[in-house]
GROMACS .gro file of N, CA and C in nm:
model
  306
    1UNK      N    1   9.492  13.688   7.851
    1UNK     CA    2   9.419  13.795   7.802
    1UNK      C    3   9.294  13.830   7.701
    2UNK      N    4   9.181  13.905   7.809
    2UNK     CA    5   9.033  13.939   7.742
    2UNK      C    6   9.031  14.038   7.699
    3UNK      N    7   8.874  14.058   7.592
    3UNK     CA    8   8.920  14.164   7.561
    3UNK      C    9   8.876  14.289   7.642
    4UNK      N   10   8.819  14.262   7.795
    4UNK     CA   11   8.846  14.388   7.830
    4UNK      C   12   8.953  14.469   7.903
    5UNK      N   13   9.058  14.369   7.867
    5UNK     CA   14   9.189  14.358   7.918
    5UNK      C   15   9.287  14.452   7.810
    6UNK      N   16   9.222  14.578   7.822
    6UNK     CA   17   9.294  14.691   7.672
    6UNK      C   18   9.350  14.727   7.742
    7UNK      N   19   9.489  14.737   7.804
    7UNK     CA   20   9.582  14.764   7.863
    7UNK      C   21   9.622  14.948   7.859
    8UNK      N   22   9.499  15.025   7.821
    8UNK     CA   23   9.484  15.135   7.830
    8UNK      C   24   9.357  15.245   7.917
    9UNK      N   25   9.495  15.329   7.950
    9UNK     CA   26   9.417  15.418   8.061
    9UNK      C   27   9.578  15.492   8.129
   10UNK      N   28   9.503  15.593   8.222
   10UNK     CA   29   9.619  15.699   8.243
   10UNK      C   30   9.676  15.640   8.363
   11UNK      N   31   9.575  15.588   8.486
   11UNK     CA   32   9.574  15.598   8.607
   11UNK      C   33   9.576  15.407   8.602
   12UNK      N   34   9.652  15.356   8.711
   12UNK     CA   35   9.617  15.185   8.741
   12UNK      C   36   9.620  15.183   8.863
   13UNK      N   37   9.537  15.098   8.935
   13UNK     CA   38   9.535  15.075   9.076
   13UNK      C   39   9.490  14.923   9.059
   14UNK      N   40   9.586  14.812   9.158
   14UNK     CA   41   9.579  14.704   9.215
   14UNK      C   42   9.549  14.649   9.346
   15UNK      N   43   9.528  14.538   9.402
   15UNK     CA   44   9.440  14.497   9.508
   15UNK      C   45   9.561  14.494   9.631
   16UNK      N   46   9.689  14.501   9.576
   16UNK     CA   47   9.815  14.489   9.710
   16UNK      C   48   9.834  14.661   9.723
   17UNK      N   49   9.804  14.757   9.664
   17UNK     CA   50   9.850  14.874   9.688
   17UNK      C   51   9.729  14.979   9.750
   18UNK      N   52   9.741  15.025   9.837
   18UNK     CA   53   9.638  15.138   9.834
   18UNK      C   54   9.674  15.264   9.744
   19UNK      N   55   9.603  15.315   9.656
   19UNK     CA   56   9.588  15.427   9.586
   19UNK      C   57   9.609  15.373   9.457
   20UNK      N   58   9.605  15.505   9.332
   20UNK     CA   59   9.662  15.481   9.261
   20UNK      C   60   9.770  15.524   9.202
   21UNK      N   61   9.834  15.478   9.059
   21UNK     CA   62   9.963  15.462   9.008
   21UNK      C   63   9.926  15.569   8.877
   22UNK      N   64   9.960  15.739   8.852
   22UNK     CA   65  10.026  15.797   8.993
   22UNK      C   66   9.873  15.802   9.091
   23UNK      N   67   9.851  15.890   9.165
   23UNK     CA   68   9.769  15.981   9.290
   23UNK      C   69   9.680  16.070   9.175
   24UNK      N   70   9.600  16.045   9.230
   24UNK     CA   71   9.478  16.142   9.187
   24UNK      C   72   9.557  16.277   9.180
   25UNK      N   73   9.533  16.388   9.075
   25UNK     CA   74   9.573  16.547   9.119
   25UNK      C   75   9.507  16.591   9.271
   26UNK      N   76   9.589  16.649   9.318
   26UNK     CA   77   9.526  16.748   9.465
   26UNK      C   78   9.402  16.819   9.415
   27UNK      N   79   9.276  16.829   9.470
   27UNK     CA   80   9.196  16.902   9.533
   27UNK      C   81   9.248  17.057   9.549
   28UNK      N   82   9.181  17.120   9.434
   28UNK     CA   83   9.235  17.278   9.503
   28UNK      C   84   9.150  17.303   9.625
   29UNK      N   85   9.052  17.225   9.731
   29UNK     CA   86   9.029  17.232   9.804
   29UNK      C   87   9.100  17.232   9.922
   30UNK      N   88   9.193  17.118   9.894
   30UNK     CA   89   9.310  17.080   9.976
   30UNK      C   90   9.367  16.918   9.940
   31UNK      N   91   9.429  16.847   9.984
   31UNK     CA   92   9.473  16.712  10.003
   31UNK      C   93   9.364  16.657  10.014
   32UNK      N   94   9.325  16.683  10.155
   32UNK     CA   95   9.235  16.602  10.211
   32UNK      C   96   9.073  16.569  10.177
   33UNK      N   97   9.065  16.659  10.021
   33UNK     CA   98   8.931  16.617   9.966
   33UNK      C   99   8.962  16.578   9.889
   34UNK      N  100   9.089  16.515   9.821
   34UNK     CA  101   9.108  16.451   9.739
   34UNK      C  102   9.104  16.270   9.748
   35UNK      N  103   9.019  16.210   9.659
   35UNK     CA  104   8.995  16.076   9.671
   35UNK      C  105   9.110  15.987   9.653
   36UNK      N  106   9.106  15.858   9.732
   36UNK     CA  107   9.195  15.751   9.695
   36UNK      C  108   9.142  15.699   9.664
   37UNK      N  109   9.223  15.620   9.550
   37UNK     CA  110   9.115  15.467   9.442
   37UNK      C  111   9.196  15.341   9.510
   38UNK      N  112   9.088  15.235   9.540
   38UNK     CA  113   9.086  15.132   9.603
   38UNK      C  114   9.026  15.031   9.481
   39UNK      N  115   9.090  14.966   9.455
   39UNK     CA  116   9.060  14.802   9.408
   39UNK      C  117   9.017  14.736   9.493
   40UNK      N  118   8.897  14.629   9.523
   40UNK     CA  119   8.894  14.549   9.602
   40UNK      C  120   8.908  14.398   9.508
   41UNK      N  121   8.866  14.432   9.398
   41UNK     CA  122   8.863  14.284   9.316
   41UNK      C  123   8.830  14.308   9.137
   42UNK      N  124   8.862  14.204   9.089
   42UNK     CA  125   8.824  14.201   8.934
   42UNK      C  126   8.754  14.094   8.907
   43UNK      N  127   8.674  14.095   8.789
   43UNK     CA  128   8.613  13.963   8.744
   43UNK      C  129   8.639  13.933   8.568
   44UNK      N  130   8.731  13.917   8.574
   44UNK     CA  131   8.816  14.017   8.426
   44UNK      C  132   8.770  13.855   8.342
   45UNK      N  133   8.729  13.746   8.375
   45UNK     CA  134   8.687  13.634   8.267
   45UNK      C  135   8.551  13.660   8.320
   46UNK      N  136   8.458  13.723   8.374
   46UNK     CA  137   8.324  13.718   8.338
   46UNK      C  138   8.258  13.754   8.190
   47UNK      N  139   8.129  13.782   8.203
   47UNK     CA  140   8.080  13.851   8.108
   47UNK      C  141   7.958  13.927   8.111
   48UNK      N  142   7.982  14.050   8.127
   48UNK     CA  143   8.100  14.114   8.102
   48UNK      C  144   8.197  14.095   8.199
   49UNK      N  145   8.356  14.162   8.205
   49UNK     CA  146   8.403  14.181   8.286
   49UNK      C  147   8.349  14.291   8.387
   50UNK      N  148   8.372  14.277   8.520
   50UNK     CA  149   8.343  14.420   8.627
   50UNK      C  150   8.469  14.417   8.720
   51UNK      N  151   8.470  14.546   8.800
   51UNK     CA  152   8.544  14.541   8.897
   51UNK      C  153   8.486  14.625   8.993
   52UNK      N  154   8.528  14.568   9.112
   52UNK     CA  155   8.473  14.637   9.269
   52UNK      C  156   8.593  14.743   9.282
   53UNK      N  157   8.519  14.902   9.295
   53UNK     CA  158   8.677  15.003   9.377
   53UNK      C  159   8.573  15.012   9.480
   54UNK      N  160   8.651  15.123   9.554
   54UNK     CA  161   8.611  15.202   9.662
   54UNK      C  162   8.686  15.378   9.648
   55UNK      N  163   8.643  15.495   9.652
   55UNK     CA  164   8.674  15.606   9.633
   55UNK      C  165   8.699  15.621   9.807
   56UNK      N  166   8.779  15.717   9.872
   56UNK     CA  167   8.786  15.755  10.008
   56UNK      C  168   8.900  15.892  10.005
   57UNK      N  169   8.865  15.981  10.071
   57UNK     CA  170   8.897  16.119  10.122
   57UNK      C  171   8.897  16.116  10.265
   58UNK      N  172   8.975  16.186  10.330
   58UNK     CA  173   8.974  16.246  10.472
   58UNK      C  174   8.886  16.330  10.507
   59UNK      N  175   8.823  16.429  10.413
   59UNK     CA  176   8.734  16.526  10.406
   59UNK      C  177   8.611  16.537  10.301
   60UNK      N  178   8.521  16.579  10.326
   60UNK     CA  179   8.407  16.626  10.375
   60UNK      C  180   8.368  16.465  10.524
   61UNK      N  181   8.340  16.377  10.422
   61UNK     CA  182   8.337  16.253  10.540
   61UNK      C  183   8.464  16.164  10.483
   62UNK      N  184   8.537  16.037  10.595
   62UNK     CA  185   8.609  15.973  10.559
   62UNK      C  186   8.572  15.844  10.529
   63UNK      N  187   8.370  15.807  10.534
   63UNK     CA  188   8.368  15.709  10.489
   63UNK      C  189   8.349  15.654  10.348
   64UNK      N  190   8.472  15.554  10.337
   64UNK     CA  191   8.438  15.517  10.133
   64UNK      C  192   8.337  15.514  10.120
   65UNK      N  193   8.310  15.496   9.974
   65UNK     CA  194   8.239  15.495   9.858
   65UNK      C  195   8.272  15.379   9.785
   66UNK      N  196   8.157  15.267   9.785
   66UNK     CA  197   8.193  15.168   9.729
   66UNK      C  198   8.134  15.158   9.580
   67UNK      N  199   8.180  15.094   9.481
   67UNK     CA  200   8.120  15.088   9.345
   67UNK      C  201   8.187  14.976   9.326
   68UNK      N  202   8.048  14.869   9.258
   68UNK     CA  203   8.055  14.715   9.259
   68UNK      C  204   8.035  14.712   9.129
   69UNK      N  205   8.098  14.614   9.042
   69UNK     CA  206   8.012  14.575   8.941
   69UNK      C  207   8.042  14.659   8.846
   70UNK      N  208   8.145  14.750   8.795
   70UNK     CA  209   8.198  14.850   8.732
   70UNK      C  210   8.229  14.772   8.599
   71UNK      N  211   8.185  14.825   8.515
   71UNK     CA  212   8.203  14.760   8.336
   71UNK      C  213   8.304  14.882   8.290
   72UNK      N  214   8.349  14.826   8.171
   72UNK     CA  215   8.446  14.902   8.073
   72UNK      C  216   8.345  15.033   8.062
   73UNK      N  217   8.402  15.150   8.084
   73UNK     CA  218   8.329  15.268   8.016
   73UNK      C  219   8.242  15.305   8.161
   74UNK      N  220   8.211  15.218   8.267
   74UNK     CA  221   8.205  15.247   8.380
   74UNK      C  222   8.233  15.387   8.483
   75UNK      N  223   8.160  15.486   8.529
   75UNK     CA  224   8.240  15.587   8.600
   75UNK      C  225   8.166  15.589   8.716
   76UNK      N  226   8.263  15.640   8.823
   76UNK     CA  227   8.261  15.645   8.939
   76UNK      C  228   8.302  15.818   8.973
   77UNK      N  229   8.223  15.837   9.068
   77UNK     CA  230   8.238  15.969   9.125
   77UNK      C  231   8.253  16.048   9.264
   78UNK      N  232   8.365  16.107   9.311
   78UNK     CA  233   8.355  16.134   9.466
   78UNK      C  234   8.405  16.328   9.422
   79UNK      N  235   8.338  16.377   9.524
   79UNK     CA  236   8.403  16.532   9.547
   79UNK      C  237   8.429  16.588   9.445
   80UNK      N  238   8.388  16.571   9.352
   80UNK     CA  239   8.425  16.645   9.232
   80UNK      C  240   8.484  16.571   9.117
   81UNK      N  241   8.506  16.423   9.132
   81UNK     CA  242   8.626  16.352   9.088
   81UNK      C  243   8.540  16.246   9.029
   82UNK      N  244   8.559  16.257   8.867
   82UNK     CA  245   8.522  16.120   8.834
   82UNK      C  246   8.614  16.047   8.712
   83UNK      N  247   8.607  15.914   8.782
   83UNK     CA  248   8.666  15.811   8.641
   83UNK      C  249   8.646  15.741   8.632
   84UNK      N  250   8.697  15.723   8.466
   84UNK     CA  251   8.621  15.648   8.356
   84UNK      C  252   8.720  15.484   8.352
   85UNK      N  253   8.641  15.387   8.334
   85UNK     CA  254   8.744  15.248   8.352
   85UNK      C  255   8.734  15.219   8.243
   86UNK      N  256   8.846  15.199   8.179
   86UNK     CA  257   8.889  15.169   8.073
   86UNK      C  258   8.975  15.037   8.011
   87UNK      N  259   9.030  14.953   8.182
   87UNK     CA  260   9.086  14.852   8.138
   87UNK      C  261   9.044  14.759   8.268
   88UNK      N  262   8.982  14.617   8.233
   88UNK     CA  263   8.995  14.555   8.388
   88UNK      C  264   9.040  14.414   8.355
   89UNK      N  265   9.158  14.363   8.378
   89UNK     CA  266   9.219  14.311   8.365
   89UNK      C  267   9.251  14.218   8.516
   90UNK      N  268   9.242  14.079   8.483
   90UNK     CA  269   9.278  13.987   8.619
   90UNK      C  270   9.432  14.080   8.701
   91UNK      N  271   9.327  14.098   8.812
   91UNK     CA  272   9.381  14.218   8.921
   91UNK      C  273   9.413  14.347   8.907
   92UNK      N  274   9.389  14.381   8.791
   92UNK     CA  275   9.480  14.547   8.762
   92UNK      C  276   9.300  14.574   8.713
   93UNK      N  277   9.297  14.749   8.695
   93UNK     CA  278   9.228  14.816   8.682
   93UNK      C  279   9.317  14.984   8.557
   94UNK      N  280   9.224  14.988   8.504
   94UNK     CA  281   9.330  15.084   8.445
   94UNK      C  282   9.214  15.236   8.429
   95UNK      N  283   9.248  15.315   8.485
   95UNK     CA  284   9.094  15.447   8.463
   95UNK      C  285   9.188  15.619   8.397
   96UNK      N  286   9.061  15.616   8.344
   96UNK     CA  287   9.074  15.797   8.324
   96UNK      C  288   9.065  15.840   8.407
   97UNK      N  289   9.090  15.970   8.438
   97UNK     CA  290   9.040  16.097   8.488
   97UNK      C  291   8.970  16.171   8.420
   98UNK      N  292   8.825  16.208   8.385
   98UNK     CA  293   8.762  16.270   8.315
   98UNK      C  294   8.711  16.388   8.347
   99UNK      N  295   8.693  16.418   8.477
   99UNK     CA  296   8.659  16.533   8.573
   99UNK      C  297   8.698  16.505   8.674
  100UNK      N  298   8.740  16.676   8.720
  100UNK     CA  299   8.803  16.692   8.890
  100UNK      C  300   8.743  16.870   8.918
  101UNK      N  301   8.748  16.867   9.063
  101UNK     CA  302   8.718  17.061   9.102
  101UNK      C  303   8.812  17.115   9.038
  102UNK      N  304   8.751  17.175   8.996
  102UNK     CA  305   8.858  17.327   8.998
  102UNK      C  306   8.955  17.408   9.063
   0.00000   0.00000   0.00000
């Protein structure tokens, strides 16, 4: 276990399963606007530890947005949702939802 692997965070994502657990709450605009978080990989033993994530939603544009080299405390945003990285472990990232559309 490394210092970046805090075990803290409300949401969990691993590379082998698309989407976080639990899934992000549905957007008021409809489920098609709700991003799905994907994990491309982690470098938990690097200094600093980093993770590569993607966010994708069916609307308004189905093209995924990639966020590379995220560190603890880094944020990623899409469609009014913002997540903050709280733990980077080998093959697992935990995060909190810090903003979502009203």
